[in-house]
PDB file of N, CA, C and O in Angstrom:
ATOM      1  N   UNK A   1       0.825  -1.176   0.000  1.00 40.00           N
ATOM      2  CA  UNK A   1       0.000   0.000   0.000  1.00 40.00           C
ATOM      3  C   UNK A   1       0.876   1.248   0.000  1.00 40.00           C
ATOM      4  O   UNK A   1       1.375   1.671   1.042  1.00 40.00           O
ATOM      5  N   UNK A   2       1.043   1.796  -1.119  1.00 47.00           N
ATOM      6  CA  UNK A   2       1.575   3.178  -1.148  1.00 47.00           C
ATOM      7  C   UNK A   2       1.267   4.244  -0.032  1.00 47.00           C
ATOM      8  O   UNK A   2       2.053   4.744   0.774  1.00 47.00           O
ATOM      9  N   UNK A   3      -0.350   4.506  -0.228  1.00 46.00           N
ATOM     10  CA  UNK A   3      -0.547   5.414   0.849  1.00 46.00           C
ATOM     11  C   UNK A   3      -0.027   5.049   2.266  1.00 46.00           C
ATOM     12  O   UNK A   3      -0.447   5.934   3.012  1.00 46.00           O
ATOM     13  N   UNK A   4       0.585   4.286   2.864  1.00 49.00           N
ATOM     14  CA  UNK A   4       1.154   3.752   4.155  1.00 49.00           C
ATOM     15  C   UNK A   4       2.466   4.457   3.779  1.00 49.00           C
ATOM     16  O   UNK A   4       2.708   5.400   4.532  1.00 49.00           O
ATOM     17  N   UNK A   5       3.435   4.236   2.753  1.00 54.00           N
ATOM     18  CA  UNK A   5       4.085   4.926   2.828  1.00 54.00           C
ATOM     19  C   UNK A   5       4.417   6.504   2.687  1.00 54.00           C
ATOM     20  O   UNK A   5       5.434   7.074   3.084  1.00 54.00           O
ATOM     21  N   UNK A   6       3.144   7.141   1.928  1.00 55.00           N
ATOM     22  CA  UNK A   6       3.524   8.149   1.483  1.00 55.00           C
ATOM     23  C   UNK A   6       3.374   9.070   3.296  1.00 55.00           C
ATOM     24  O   UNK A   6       2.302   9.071   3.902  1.00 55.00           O
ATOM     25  N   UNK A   7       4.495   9.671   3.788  1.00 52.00           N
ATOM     26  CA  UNK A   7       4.556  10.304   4.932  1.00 52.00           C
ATOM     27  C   UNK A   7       3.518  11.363   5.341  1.00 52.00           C
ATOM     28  O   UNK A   7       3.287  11.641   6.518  1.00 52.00           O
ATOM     29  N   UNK A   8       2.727  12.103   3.975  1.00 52.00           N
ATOM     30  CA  UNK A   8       1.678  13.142   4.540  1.00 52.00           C
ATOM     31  C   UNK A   8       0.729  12.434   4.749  1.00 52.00           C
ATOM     32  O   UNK A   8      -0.247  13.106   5.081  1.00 52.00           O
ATOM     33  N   UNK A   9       0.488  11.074   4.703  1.00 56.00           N
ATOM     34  CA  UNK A   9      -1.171  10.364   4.702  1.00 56.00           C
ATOM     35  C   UNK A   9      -0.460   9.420   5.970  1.00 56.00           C
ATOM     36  O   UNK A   9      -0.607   8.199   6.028  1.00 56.00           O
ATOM     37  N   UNK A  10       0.245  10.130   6.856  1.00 59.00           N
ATOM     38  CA  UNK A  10       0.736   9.173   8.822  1.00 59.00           C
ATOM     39  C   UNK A  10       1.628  10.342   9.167  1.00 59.00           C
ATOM     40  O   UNK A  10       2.706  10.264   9.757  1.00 59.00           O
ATOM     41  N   UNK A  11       1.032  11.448   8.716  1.00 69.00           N
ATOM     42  CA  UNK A  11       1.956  12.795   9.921  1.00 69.00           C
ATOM     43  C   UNK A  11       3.186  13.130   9.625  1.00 69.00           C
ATOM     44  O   UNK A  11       3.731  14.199   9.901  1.00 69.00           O
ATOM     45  N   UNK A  12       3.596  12.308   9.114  1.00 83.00           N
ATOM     46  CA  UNK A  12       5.327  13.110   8.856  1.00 83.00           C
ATOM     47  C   UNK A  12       5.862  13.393   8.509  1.00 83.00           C
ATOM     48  O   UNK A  12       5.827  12.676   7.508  1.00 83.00           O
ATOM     49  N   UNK A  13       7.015  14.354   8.275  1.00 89.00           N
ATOM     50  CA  UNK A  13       7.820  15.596   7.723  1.00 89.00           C
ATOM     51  C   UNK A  13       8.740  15.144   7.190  1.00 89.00           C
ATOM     52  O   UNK A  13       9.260  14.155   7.706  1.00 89.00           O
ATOM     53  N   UNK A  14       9.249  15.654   6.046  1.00 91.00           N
ATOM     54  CA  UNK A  14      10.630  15.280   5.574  1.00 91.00           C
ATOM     55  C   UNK A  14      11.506  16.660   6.005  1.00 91.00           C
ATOM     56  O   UNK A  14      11.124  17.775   6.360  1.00 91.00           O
ATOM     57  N   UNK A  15      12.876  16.073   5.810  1.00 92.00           N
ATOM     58  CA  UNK A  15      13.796  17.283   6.656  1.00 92.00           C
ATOM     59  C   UNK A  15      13.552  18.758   6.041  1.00 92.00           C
ATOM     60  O   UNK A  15      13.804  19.821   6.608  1.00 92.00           O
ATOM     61  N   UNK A  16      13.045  18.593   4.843  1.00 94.00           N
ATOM     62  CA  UNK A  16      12.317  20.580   4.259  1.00 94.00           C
ATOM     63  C   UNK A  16      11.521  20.625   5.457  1.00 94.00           C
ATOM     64  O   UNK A  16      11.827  21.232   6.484  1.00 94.00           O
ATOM     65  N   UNK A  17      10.373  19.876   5.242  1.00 94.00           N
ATOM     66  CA  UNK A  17       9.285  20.512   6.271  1.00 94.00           C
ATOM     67  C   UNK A  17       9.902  20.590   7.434  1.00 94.00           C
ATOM     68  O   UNK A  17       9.484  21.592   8.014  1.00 94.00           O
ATOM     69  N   UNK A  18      10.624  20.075   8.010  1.00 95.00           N
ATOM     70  CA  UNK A  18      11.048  20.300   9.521  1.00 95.00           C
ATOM     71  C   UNK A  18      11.894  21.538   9.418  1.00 95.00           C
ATOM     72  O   UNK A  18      11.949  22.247  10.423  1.00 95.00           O
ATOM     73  N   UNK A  19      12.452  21.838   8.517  1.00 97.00           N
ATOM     74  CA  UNK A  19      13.589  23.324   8.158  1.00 97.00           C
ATOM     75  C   UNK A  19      12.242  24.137   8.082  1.00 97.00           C
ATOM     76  O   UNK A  19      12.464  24.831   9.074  1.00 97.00           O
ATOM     77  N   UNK A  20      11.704  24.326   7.890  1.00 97.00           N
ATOM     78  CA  UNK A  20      10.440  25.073   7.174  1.00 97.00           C
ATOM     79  C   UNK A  20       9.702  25.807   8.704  1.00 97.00           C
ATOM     80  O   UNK A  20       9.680  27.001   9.002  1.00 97.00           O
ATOM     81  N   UNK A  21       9.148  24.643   9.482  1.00 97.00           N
ATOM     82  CA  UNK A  21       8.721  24.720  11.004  1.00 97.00           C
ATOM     83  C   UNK A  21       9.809  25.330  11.759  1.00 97.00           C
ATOM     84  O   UNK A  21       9.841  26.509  12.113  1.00 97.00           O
ATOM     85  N   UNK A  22      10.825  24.317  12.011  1.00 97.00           N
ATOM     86  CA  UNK A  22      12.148  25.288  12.873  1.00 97.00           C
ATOM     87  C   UNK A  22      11.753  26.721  12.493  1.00 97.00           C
ATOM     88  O   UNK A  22      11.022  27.436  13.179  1.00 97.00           O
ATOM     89  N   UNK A  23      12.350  27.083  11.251  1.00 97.00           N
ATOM     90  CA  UNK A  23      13.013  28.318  10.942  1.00 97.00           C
ATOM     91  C   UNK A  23      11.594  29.257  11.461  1.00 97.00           C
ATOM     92  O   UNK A  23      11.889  30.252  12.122  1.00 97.00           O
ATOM     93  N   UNK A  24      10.053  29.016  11.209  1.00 97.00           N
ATOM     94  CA  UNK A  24       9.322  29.837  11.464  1.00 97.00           C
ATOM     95  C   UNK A  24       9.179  29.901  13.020  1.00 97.00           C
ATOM     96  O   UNK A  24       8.869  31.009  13.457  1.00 97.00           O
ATOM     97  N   UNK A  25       9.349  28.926  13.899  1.00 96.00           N
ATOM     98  CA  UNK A  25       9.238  28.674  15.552  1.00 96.00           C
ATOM     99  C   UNK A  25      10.405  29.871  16.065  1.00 96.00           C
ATOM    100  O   UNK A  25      10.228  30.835  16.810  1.00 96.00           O
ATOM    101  N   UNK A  26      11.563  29.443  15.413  1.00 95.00           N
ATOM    102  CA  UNK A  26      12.635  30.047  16.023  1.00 95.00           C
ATOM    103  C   UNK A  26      12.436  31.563  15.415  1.00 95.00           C
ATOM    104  O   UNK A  26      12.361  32.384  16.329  1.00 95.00           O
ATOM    105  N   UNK A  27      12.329  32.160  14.060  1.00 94.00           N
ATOM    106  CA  UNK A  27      12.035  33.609  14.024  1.00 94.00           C
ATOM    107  C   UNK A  27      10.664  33.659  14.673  1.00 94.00           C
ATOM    108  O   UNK A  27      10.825  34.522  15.536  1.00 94.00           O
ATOM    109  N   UNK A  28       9.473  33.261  14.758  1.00 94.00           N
ATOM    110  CA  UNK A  28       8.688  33.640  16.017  1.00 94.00           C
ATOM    111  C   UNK A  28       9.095  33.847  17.293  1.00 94.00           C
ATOM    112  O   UNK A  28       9.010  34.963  17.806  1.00 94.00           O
ATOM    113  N   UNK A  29       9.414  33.149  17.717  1.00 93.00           N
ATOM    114  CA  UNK A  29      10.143  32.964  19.450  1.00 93.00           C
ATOM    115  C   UNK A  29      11.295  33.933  19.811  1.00 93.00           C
ATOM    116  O   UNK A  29      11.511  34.298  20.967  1.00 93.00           O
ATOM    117  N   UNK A  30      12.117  34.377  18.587  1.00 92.00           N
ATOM    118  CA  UNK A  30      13.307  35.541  18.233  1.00 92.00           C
ATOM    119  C   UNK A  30      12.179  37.315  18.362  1.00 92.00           C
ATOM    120  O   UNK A  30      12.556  38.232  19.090  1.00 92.00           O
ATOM    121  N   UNK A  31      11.253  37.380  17.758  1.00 87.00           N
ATOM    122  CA  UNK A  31      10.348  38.957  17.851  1.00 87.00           C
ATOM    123  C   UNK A  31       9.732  38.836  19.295  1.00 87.00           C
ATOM    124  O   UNK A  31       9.324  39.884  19.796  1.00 87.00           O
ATOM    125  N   UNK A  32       9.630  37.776  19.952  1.00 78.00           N
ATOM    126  CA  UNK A  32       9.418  38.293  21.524  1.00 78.00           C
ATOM    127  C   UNK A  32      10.431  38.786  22.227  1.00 78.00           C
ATOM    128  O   UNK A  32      11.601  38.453  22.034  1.00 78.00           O
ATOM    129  N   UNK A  33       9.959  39.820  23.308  1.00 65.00           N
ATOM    130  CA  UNK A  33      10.941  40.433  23.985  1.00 65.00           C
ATOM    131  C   UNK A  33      11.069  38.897  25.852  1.00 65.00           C
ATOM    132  O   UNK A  33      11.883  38.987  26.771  1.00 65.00           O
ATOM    133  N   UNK A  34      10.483  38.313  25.768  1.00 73.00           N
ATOM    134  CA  UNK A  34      10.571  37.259  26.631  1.00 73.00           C
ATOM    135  C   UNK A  34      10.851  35.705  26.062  1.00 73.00           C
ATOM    136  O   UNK A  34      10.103  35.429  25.125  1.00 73.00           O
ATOM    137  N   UNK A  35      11.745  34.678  26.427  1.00 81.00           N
ATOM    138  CA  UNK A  35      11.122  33.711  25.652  1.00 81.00           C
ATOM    139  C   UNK A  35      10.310  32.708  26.493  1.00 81.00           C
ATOM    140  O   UNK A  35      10.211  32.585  27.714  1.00 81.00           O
ATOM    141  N   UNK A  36       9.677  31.926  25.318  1.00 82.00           N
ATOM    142  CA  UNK A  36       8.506  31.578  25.805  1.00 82.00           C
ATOM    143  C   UNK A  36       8.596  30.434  26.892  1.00 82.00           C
ATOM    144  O   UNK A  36       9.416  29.570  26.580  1.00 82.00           O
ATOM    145  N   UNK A  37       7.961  30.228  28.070  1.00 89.00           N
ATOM    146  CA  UNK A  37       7.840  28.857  28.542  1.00 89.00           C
ATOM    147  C   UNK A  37       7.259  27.590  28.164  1.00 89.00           C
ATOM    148  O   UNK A  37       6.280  27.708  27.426  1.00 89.00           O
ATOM    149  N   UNK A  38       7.674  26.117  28.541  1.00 89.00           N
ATOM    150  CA  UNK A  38       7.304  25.353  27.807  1.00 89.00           C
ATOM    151  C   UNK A  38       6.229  24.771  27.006  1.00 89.00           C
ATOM    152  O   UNK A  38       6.234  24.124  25.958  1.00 89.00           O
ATOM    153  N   UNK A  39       5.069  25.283  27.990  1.00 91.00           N
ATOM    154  CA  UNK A  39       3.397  25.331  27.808  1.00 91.00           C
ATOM    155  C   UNK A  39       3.451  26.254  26.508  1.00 91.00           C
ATOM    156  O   UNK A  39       3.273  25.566  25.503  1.00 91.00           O
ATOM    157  N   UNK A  40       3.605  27.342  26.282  1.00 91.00           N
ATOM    158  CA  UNK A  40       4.006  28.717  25.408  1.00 91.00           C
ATOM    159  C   UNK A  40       4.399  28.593  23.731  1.00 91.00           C
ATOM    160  O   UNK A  40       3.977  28.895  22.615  1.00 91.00           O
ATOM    161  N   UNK A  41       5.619  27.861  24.487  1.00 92.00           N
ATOM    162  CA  UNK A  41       6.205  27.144  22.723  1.00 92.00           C
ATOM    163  C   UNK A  41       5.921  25.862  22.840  1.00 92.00           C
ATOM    164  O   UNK A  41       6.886  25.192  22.471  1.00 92.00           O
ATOM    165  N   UNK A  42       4.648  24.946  23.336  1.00 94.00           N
ATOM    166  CA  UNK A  42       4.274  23.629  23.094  1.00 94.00           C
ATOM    167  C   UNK A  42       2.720  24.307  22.077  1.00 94.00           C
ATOM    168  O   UNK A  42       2.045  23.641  21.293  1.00 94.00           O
ATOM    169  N   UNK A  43       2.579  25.357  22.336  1.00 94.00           N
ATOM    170  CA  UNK A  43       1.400  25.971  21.897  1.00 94.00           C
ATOM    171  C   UNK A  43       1.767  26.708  20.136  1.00 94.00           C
ATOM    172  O   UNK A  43       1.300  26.586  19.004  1.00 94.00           O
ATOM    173  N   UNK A  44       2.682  27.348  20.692  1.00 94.00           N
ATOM    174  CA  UNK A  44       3.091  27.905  19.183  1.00 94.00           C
ATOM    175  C   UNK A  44       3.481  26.554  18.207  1.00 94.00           C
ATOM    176  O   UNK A  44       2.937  26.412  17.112  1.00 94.00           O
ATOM    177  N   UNK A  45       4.408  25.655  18.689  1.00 95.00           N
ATOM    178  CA  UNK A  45       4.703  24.573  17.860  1.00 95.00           C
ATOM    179  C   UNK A  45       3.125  24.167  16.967  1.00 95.00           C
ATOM    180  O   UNK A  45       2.718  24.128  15.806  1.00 95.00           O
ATOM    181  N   UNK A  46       2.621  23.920  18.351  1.00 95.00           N
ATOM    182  CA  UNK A  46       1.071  23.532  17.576  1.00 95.00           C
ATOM    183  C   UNK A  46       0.607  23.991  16.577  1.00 95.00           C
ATOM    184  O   UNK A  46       0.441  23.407  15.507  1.00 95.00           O
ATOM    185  N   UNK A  47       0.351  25.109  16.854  1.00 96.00           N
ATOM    186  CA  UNK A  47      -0.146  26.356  15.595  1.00 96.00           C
ATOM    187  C   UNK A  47       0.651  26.111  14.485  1.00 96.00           C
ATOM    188  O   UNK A  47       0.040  25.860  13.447  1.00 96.00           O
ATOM    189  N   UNK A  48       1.818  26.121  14.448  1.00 96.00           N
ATOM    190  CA  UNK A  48       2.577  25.748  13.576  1.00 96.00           C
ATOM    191  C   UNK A  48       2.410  24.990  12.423  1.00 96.00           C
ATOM    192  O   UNK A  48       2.030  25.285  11.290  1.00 96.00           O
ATOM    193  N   UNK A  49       2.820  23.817  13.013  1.00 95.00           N
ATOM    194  CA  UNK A  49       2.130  22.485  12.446  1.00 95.00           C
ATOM    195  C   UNK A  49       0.352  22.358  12.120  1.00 95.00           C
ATOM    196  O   UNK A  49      -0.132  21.674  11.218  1.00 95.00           O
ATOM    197  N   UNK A  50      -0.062  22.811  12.648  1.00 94.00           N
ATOM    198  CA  UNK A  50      -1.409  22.547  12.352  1.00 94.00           C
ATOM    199  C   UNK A  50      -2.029  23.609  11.012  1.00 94.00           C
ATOM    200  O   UNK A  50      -2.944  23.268  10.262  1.00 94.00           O
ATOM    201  N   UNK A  51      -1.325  24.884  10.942  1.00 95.00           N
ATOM    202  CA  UNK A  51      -1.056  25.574   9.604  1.00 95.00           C
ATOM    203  C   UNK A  51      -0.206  24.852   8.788  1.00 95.00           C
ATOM    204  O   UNK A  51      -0.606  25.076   7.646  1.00 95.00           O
ATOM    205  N   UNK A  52       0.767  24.093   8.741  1.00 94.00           N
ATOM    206  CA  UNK A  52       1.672  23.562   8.017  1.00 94.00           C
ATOM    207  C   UNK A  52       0.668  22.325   7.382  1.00 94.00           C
ATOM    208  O   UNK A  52       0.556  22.331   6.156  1.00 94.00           O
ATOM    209  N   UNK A  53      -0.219  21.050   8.299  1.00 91.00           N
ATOM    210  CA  UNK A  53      -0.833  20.930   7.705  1.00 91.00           C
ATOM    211  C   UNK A  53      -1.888  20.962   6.931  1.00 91.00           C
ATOM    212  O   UNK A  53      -2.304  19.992   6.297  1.00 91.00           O
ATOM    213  N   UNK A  54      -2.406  22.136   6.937  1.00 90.00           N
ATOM    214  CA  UNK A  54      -3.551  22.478   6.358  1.00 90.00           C
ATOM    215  C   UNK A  54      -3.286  23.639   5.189  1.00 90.00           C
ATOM    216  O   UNK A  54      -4.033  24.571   4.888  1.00 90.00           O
ATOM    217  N   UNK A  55      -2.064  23.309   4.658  1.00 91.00           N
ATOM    218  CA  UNK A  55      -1.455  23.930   3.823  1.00 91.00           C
ATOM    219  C   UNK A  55      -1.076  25.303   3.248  1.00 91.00           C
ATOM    220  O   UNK A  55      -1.122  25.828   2.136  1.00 91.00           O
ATOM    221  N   UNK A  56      -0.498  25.823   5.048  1.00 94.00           N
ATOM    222  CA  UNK A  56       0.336  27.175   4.538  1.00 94.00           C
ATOM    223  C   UNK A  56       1.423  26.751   4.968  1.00 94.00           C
ATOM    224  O   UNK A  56       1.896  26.544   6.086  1.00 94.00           O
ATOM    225  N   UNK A  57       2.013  26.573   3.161  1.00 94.00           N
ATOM    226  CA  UNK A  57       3.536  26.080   3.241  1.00 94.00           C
ATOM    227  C   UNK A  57       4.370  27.449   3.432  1.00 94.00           C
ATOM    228  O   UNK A  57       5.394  27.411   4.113  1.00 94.00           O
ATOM    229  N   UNK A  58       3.991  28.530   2.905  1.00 97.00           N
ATOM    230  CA  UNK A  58       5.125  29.525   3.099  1.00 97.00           C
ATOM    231  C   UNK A  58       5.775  30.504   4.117  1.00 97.00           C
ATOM    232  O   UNK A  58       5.285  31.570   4.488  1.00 97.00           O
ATOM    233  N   UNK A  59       6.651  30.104   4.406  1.00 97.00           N
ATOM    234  CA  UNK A  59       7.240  30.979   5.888  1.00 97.00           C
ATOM    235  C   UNK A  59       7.070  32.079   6.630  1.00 97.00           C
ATOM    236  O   UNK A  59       6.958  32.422   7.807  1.00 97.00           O
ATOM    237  N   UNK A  60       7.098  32.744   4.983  1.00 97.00           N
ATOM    238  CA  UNK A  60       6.414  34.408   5.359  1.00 97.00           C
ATOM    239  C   UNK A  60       5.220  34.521   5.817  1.00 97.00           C
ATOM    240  O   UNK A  60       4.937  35.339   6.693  1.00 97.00           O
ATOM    241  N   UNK A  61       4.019  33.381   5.063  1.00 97.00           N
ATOM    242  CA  UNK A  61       2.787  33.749   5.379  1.00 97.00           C
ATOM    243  C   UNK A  61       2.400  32.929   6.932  1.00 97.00           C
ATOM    244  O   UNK A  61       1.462  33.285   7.646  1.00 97.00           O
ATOM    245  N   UNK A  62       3.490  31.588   7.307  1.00 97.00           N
ATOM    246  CA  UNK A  62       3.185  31.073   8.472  1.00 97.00           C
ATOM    247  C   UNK A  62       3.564  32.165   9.619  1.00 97.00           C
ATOM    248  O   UNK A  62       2.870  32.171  10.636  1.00 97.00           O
ATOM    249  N   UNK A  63       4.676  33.120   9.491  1.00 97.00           N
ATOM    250  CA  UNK A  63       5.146  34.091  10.264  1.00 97.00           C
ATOM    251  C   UNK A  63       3.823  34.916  10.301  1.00 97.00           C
ATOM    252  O   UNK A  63       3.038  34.790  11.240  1.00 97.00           O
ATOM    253  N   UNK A  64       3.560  35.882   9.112  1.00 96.00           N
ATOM    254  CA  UNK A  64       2.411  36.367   9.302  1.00 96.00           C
ATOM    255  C   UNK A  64       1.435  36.406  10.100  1.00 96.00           C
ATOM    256  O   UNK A  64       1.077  37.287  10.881  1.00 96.00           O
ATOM    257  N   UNK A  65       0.823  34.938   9.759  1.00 96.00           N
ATOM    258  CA  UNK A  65      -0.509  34.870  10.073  1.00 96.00           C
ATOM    259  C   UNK A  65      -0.129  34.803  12.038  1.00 96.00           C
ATOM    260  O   UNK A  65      -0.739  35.575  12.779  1.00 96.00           O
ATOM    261  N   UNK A  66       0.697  34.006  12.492  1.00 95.00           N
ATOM    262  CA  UNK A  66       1.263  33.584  13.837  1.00 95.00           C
ATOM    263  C   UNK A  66       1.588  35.081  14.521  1.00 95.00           C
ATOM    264  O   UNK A  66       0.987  35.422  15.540  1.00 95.00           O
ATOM    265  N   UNK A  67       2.448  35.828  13.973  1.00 93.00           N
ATOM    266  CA  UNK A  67       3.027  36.801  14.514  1.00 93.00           C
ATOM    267  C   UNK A  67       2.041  37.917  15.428  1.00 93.00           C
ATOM    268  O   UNK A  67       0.916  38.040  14.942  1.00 93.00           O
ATOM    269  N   UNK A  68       2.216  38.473  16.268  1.00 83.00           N
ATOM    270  CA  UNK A  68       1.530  38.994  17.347  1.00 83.00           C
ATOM    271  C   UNK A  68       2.376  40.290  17.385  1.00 83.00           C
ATOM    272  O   UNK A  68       3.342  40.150  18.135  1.00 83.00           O
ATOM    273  N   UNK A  69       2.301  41.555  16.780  1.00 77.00           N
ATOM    274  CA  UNK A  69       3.268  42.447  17.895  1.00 77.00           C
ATOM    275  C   UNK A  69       2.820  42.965  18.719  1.00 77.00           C
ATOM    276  O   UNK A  69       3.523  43.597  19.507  1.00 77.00           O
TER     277      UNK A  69
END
């Protein structure tokens, strides 16, 4: 069964998508003047990913939409 293998149809990232998440977590977590506690960035991760899968692949627009000033 292909779909078993194909990684977006069982959750998981290939090393782009994980470069993709990092880089937007860490410039999110970088424009606060505090950083976040673990509850904090277990929350942002979320958001993250949960835009990532529902397909906003692009950094700028995952920053965007996430970003709070």
């Amino acid at each position: 069964m292909d779909v078993l293998r194909d990684p977006t149809h069982i959750g998981m990232f290939e090393p782009h998508d994980l470069d993709v998440l990092k880089g937007v977590f860490t410039r999110l977590t970088a424009t606060t003047m505090t950083k976040p506690d673990d509850a904090q960035a277990r929350s942002l991760a979320r958001s993250i990913i949960t835009l990532y899968r529902h397909g906003v692949r692009d950094p700028d627009r995952l920053f965007d939409v996430l970003h709070t000033p």
